[in-house]
Coordinates of C-alpha atoms and ligand atoms in Angstrom, one line a residue:
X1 CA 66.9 41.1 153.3
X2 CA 67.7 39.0 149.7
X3 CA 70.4 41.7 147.8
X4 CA 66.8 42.2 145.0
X5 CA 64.7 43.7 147.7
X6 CA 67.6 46.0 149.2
X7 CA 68.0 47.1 145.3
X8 CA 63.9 47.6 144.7
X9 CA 64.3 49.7 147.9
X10 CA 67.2 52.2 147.3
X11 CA 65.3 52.5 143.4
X12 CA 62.5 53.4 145.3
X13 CA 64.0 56.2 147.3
X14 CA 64.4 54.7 150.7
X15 CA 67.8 55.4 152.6
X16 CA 68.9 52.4 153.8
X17 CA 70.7 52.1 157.0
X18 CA 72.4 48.9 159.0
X19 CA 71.8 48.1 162.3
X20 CA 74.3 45.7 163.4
X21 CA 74.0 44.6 167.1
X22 CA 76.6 42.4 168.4
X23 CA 75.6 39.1 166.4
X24 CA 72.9 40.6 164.6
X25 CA 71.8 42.5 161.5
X26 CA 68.8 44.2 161.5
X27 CA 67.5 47.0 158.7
X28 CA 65.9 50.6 158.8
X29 CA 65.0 51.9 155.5
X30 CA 62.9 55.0 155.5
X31 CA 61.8 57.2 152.3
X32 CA 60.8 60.7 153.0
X33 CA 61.7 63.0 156.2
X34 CA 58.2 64.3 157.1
X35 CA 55.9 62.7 159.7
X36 CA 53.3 60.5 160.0
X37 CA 56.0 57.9 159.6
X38 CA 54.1 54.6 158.5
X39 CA 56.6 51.3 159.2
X40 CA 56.3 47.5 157.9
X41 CA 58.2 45.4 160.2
X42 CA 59.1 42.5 160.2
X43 CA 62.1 39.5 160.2
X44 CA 63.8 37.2 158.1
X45 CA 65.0 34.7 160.5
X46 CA 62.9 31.5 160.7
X47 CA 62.7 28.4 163.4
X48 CA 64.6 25.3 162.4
X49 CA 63.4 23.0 159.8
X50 CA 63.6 20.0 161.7
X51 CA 63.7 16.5 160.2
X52 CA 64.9 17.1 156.7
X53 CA 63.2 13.5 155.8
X54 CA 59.4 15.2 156.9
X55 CA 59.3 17.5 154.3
X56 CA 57.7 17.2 151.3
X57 CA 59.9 19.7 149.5
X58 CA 63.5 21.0 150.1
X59 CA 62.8 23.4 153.1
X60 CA 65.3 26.2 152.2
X61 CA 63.8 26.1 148.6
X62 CA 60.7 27.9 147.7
X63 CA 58.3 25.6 145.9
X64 CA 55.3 26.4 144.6
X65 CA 52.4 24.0 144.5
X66 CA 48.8 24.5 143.4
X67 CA 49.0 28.2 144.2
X68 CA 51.1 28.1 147.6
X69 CA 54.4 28.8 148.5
X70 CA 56.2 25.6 150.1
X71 CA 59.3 26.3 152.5
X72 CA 60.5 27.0 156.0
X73 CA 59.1 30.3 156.9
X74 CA 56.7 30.8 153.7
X75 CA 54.2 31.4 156.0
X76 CA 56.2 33.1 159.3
X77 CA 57.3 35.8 157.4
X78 CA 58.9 35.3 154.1
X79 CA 55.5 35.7 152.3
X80 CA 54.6 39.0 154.3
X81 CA 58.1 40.4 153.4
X82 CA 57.4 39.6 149.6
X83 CA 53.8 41.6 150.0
X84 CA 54.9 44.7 151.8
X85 CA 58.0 45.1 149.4
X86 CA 55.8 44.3 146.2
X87 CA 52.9 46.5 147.9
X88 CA 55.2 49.5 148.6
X89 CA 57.0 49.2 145.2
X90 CA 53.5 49.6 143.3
X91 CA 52.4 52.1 146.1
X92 CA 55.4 55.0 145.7
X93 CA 55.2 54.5 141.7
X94 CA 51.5 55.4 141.8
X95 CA 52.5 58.1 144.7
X96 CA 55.7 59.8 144.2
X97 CA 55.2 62.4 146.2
X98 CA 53.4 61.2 149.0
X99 CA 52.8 62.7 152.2
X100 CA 54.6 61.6 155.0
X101 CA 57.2 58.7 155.3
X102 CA 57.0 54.6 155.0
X103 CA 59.5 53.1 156.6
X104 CA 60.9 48.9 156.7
X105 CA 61.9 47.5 160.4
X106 CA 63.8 44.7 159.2
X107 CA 65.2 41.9 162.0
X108 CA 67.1 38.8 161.6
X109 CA 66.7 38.1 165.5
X110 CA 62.9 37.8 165.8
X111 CA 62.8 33.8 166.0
X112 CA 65.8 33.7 168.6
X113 CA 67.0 35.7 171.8
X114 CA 65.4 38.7 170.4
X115 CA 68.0 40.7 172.5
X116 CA 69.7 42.2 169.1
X117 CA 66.8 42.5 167.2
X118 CA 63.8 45.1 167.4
X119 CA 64.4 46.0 170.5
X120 CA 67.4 47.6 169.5
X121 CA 66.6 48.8 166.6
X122 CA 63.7 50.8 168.3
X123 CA 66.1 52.3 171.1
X124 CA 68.3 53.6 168.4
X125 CA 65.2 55.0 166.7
X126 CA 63.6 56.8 170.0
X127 CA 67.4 57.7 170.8
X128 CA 67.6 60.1 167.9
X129 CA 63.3 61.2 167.9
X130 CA 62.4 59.2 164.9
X131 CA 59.0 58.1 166.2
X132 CA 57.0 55.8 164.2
X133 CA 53.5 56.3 164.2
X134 CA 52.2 53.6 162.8
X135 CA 53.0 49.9 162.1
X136 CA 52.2 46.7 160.3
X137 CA 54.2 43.6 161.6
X138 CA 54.0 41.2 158.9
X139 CA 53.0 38.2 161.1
X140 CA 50.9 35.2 159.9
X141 CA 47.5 35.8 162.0
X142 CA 44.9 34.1 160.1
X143 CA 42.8 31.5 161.6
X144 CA 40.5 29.4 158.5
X145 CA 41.1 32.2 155.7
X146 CA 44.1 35.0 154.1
X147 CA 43.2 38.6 156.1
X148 CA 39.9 36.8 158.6
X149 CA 42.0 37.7 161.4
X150 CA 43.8 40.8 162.7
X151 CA 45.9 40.6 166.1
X152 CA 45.3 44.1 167.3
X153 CA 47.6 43.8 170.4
X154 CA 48.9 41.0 173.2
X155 CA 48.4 39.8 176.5
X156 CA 51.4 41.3 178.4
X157 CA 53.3 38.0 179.9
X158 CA 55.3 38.3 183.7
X159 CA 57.0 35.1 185.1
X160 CA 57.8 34.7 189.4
X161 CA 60.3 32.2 190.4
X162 CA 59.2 32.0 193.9
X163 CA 61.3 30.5 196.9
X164 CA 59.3 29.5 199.9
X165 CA 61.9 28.8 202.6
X166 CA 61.2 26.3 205.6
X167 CA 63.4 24.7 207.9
X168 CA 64.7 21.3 206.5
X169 CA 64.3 17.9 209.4
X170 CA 62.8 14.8 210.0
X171 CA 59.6 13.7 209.9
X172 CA 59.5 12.5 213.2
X173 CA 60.4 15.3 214.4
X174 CA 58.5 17.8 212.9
X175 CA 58.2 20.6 216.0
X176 CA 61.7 21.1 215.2
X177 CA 61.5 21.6 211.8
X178 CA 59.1 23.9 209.5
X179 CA 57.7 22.7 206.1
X180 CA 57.8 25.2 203.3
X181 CA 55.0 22.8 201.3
X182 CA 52.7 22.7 203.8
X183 CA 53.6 26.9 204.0
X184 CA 53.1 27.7 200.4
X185 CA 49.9 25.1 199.7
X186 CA 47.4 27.7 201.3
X187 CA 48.7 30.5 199.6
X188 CA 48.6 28.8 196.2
X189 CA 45.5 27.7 196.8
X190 CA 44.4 31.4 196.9
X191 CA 46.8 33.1 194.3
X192 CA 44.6 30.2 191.9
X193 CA 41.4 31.5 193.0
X194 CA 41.8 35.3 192.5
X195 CA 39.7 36.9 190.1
X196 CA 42.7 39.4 189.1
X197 CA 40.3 41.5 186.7
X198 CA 37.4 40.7 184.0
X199 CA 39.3 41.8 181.2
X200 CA 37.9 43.9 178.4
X201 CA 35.9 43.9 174.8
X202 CA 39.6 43.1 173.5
X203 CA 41.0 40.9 176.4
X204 CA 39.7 37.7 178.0
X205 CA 40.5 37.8 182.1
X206 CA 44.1 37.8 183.1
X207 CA 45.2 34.3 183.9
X208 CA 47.6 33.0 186.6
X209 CA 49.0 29.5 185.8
X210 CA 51.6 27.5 188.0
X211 CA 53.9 25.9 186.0
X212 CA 56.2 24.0 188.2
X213 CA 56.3 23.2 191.4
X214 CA 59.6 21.6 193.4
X215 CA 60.3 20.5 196.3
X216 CA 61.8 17.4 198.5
X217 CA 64.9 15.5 198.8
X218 CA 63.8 12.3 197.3
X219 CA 63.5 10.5 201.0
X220 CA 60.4 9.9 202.7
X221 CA 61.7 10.6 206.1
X222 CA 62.6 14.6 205.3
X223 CA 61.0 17.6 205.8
X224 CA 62.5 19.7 202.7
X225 CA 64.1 23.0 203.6
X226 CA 62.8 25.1 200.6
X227 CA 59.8 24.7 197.8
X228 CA 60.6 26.2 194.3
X229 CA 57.3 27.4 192.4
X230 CA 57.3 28.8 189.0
X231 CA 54.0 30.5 187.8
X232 CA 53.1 32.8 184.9
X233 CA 50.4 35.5 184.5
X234 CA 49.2 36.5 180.6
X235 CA 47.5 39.9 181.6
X236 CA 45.2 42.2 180.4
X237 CA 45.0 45.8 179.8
X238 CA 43.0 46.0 182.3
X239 CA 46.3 45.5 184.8
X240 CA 49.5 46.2 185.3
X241 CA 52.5 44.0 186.3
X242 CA 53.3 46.7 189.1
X243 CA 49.8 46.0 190.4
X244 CA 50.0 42.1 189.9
X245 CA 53.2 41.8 191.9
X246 CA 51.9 44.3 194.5
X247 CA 48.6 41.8 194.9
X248 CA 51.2 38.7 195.0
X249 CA 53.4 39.7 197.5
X250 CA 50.3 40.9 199.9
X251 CA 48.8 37.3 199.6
X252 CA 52.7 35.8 200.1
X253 CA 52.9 38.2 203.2
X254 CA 49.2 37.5 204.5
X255 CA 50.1 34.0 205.1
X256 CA 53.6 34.6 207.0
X257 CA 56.1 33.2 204.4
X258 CA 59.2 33.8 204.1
X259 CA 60.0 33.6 200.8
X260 CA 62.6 35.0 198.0
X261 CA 60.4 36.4 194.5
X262 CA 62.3 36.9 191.5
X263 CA 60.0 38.4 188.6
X264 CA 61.0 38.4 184.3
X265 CA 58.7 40.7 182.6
X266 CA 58.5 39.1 179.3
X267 CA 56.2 41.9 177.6
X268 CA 53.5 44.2 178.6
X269 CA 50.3 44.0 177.1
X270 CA 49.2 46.8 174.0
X271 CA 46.3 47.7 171.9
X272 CA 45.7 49.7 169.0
X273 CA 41.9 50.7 169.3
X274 CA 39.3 51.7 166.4
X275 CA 41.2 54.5 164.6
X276 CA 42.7 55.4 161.4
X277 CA 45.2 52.2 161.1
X278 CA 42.7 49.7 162.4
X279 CA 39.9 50.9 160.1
X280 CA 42.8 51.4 157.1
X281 CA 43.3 47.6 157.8
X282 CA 39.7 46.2 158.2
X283 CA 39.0 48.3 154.7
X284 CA 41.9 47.0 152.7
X285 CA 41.3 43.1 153.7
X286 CA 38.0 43.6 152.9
X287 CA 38.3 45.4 149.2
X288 CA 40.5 42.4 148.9
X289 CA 39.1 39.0 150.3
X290 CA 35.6 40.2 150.4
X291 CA 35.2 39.1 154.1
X292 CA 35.7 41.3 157.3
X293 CA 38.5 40.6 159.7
X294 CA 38.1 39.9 163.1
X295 CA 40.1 42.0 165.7
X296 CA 41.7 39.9 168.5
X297 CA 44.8 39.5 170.8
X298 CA 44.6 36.0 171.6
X299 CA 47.7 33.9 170.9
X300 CA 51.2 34.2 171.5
X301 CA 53.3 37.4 171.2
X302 CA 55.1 39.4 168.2
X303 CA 58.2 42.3 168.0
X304 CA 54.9 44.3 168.4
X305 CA 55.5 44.1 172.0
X306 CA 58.8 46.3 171.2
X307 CA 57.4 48.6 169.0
X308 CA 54.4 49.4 170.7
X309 CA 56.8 50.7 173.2
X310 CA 56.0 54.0 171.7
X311 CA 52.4 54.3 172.3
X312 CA 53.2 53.6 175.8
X313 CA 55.3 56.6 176.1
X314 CA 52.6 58.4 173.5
X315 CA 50.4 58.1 176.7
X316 CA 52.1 58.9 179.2
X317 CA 53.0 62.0 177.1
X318 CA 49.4 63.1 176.6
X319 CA 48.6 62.5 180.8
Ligands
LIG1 ZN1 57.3 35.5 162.8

């Protein structure tokens, strides 16, 4: 956070705490001590600028031209930053004693590793019971127009390396030999044509993709010993990665492979349904831009995914 903003904060009554994790500083600042707590999150990191010579202005200084902010990350998140400080600022001067607390998740590790960042942030947080109860990650997630989209959750994303192991040879001699392409083709060929669920009013179907697929020692005379394939599901709500392994392994299994599976849960998918936030959001955008957002959870994925972390132990509270 730019040395201003951590000023406008502490002005503004918010205790501000550090969160430094290994090679990476993140910020918590939260003003009042009752519940609901309300959090903006978001980061101040950004992806490289690239070639210096394709830019139009200097990248790492804002420029403002014909009513938009030029720079690297105006957009992703620097302008959401501004807003929410800017927003909350005006907001606690017109409320100074409001009910419940607002709170700032601040990461500089959202663009990179995001090992450091959120993540840990949010473990410290549920570590000592201060749950938040709803958020607002500053993300750019409009489409044609400012506010006509709103990502209301993500596809969860899981990743198998899978290792289909044959017995390497020659061609010519193939009874003494077993081919783990010829193996895995069937099952592939099935794993593409499962219809793994129908998804929802807020998901399209989940979606099994093979990425890569390796195998063979270069010579045309060798039966390889092992075929590598990577694939990736983005996954509804309407599934869980426990079940989509579960119906993997029983089509592996079904066609006699032996294989070695090795599975990266990248995140798991969330939603925030009609309720007070979602209808707090649709109302503001629209007082404001005139037009009514769309809800959707198409694209690729946010910190959300760590945050939301909460809701998922929310529920399994509640069962
Ligand atoms: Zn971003």
């Amino acid at each position: 956070m730019p040395d201003t903003d951590v000023r406008t904060a502490r002005k503004a009554g918010f205790h501000i705490e550090w969160m430094v994790f290994e090679d990476t500083t993140n910020f918590w600042a939260r003003r009042g001590s009752e519940g609901p707590l309300f959090a903006f999150a978001g980061h101040t990191d950004v992806v490289p600028a690239g070639p210096l010579g394709q830019w139009h202005t200097p990248p790492f200084k804002p420029t403002a031209i014909d009513g938009y902010l030029h720079g690297r990350g105006a957009a992703d998140m620097k302008g959401s930053l501004a807003a929410m400080v800017v927003a909350v600022e005006r907001f606690v001067e017109a409320n100074p004693d409001h009910k419940g607390s607002i709170g700032f998740l601040i990461t500089s590790d959202e663009e990179g590793p995001f090992i450091n960042g959120t993540t840990r942030v949010v473990d410290t947080l549920m570590a000592r019971n201060e749950l938040i109860d709803m958020c607002i990650v500053g993300e750019p997630s409009s489409t044609h127009s400012v506010g006509d989209v709103v990502k209301n959750g993500r596809r969860g994303s899981i990743t198998g390396d899978l290792t289909v192991k044959g017995i390497q040879g020659h061609v010519a001699y193939p009874h003494l030999a077993r081919n783990p392409v010829h193996q895995a083709m069937p099952a592939l060929a099935e794993l593409c044509a499962v219809n793994w669920d129908n998804g929802n009013d807020f998901f399209p179907p989940t979606s099994f993709q093979i990425a890569n697929i390796n195998s063979g020692t270069g010579a045309s005379n060798v039966i390889p010993g092992e075929c590598l394939v990577q694939f990736n599901f983005r996954f509804s709500t309407e599934s869980t990665d426990e079940e989509l392994k579960r119906r993997v392994h029983s089509i592996l299994d079904a066609h006699g492979l032996e294989y070695d599976l090795k599975w990266t849960l990248s995140g798991q998918p969330f939603l925030t349904d009609a309720g007070t936030l979602v209808d707090a959001v649709v109302a503001a955008i629209e007082e404001t831009t005139h037009q009514k957002p769309e809800l959707l959870t198409t694209g690729g994925t946010s910190d959300g995914r760590f945050i939301a972390r909460w809701e998922v132990r929310w529920l399994s509270w509640a069962r």
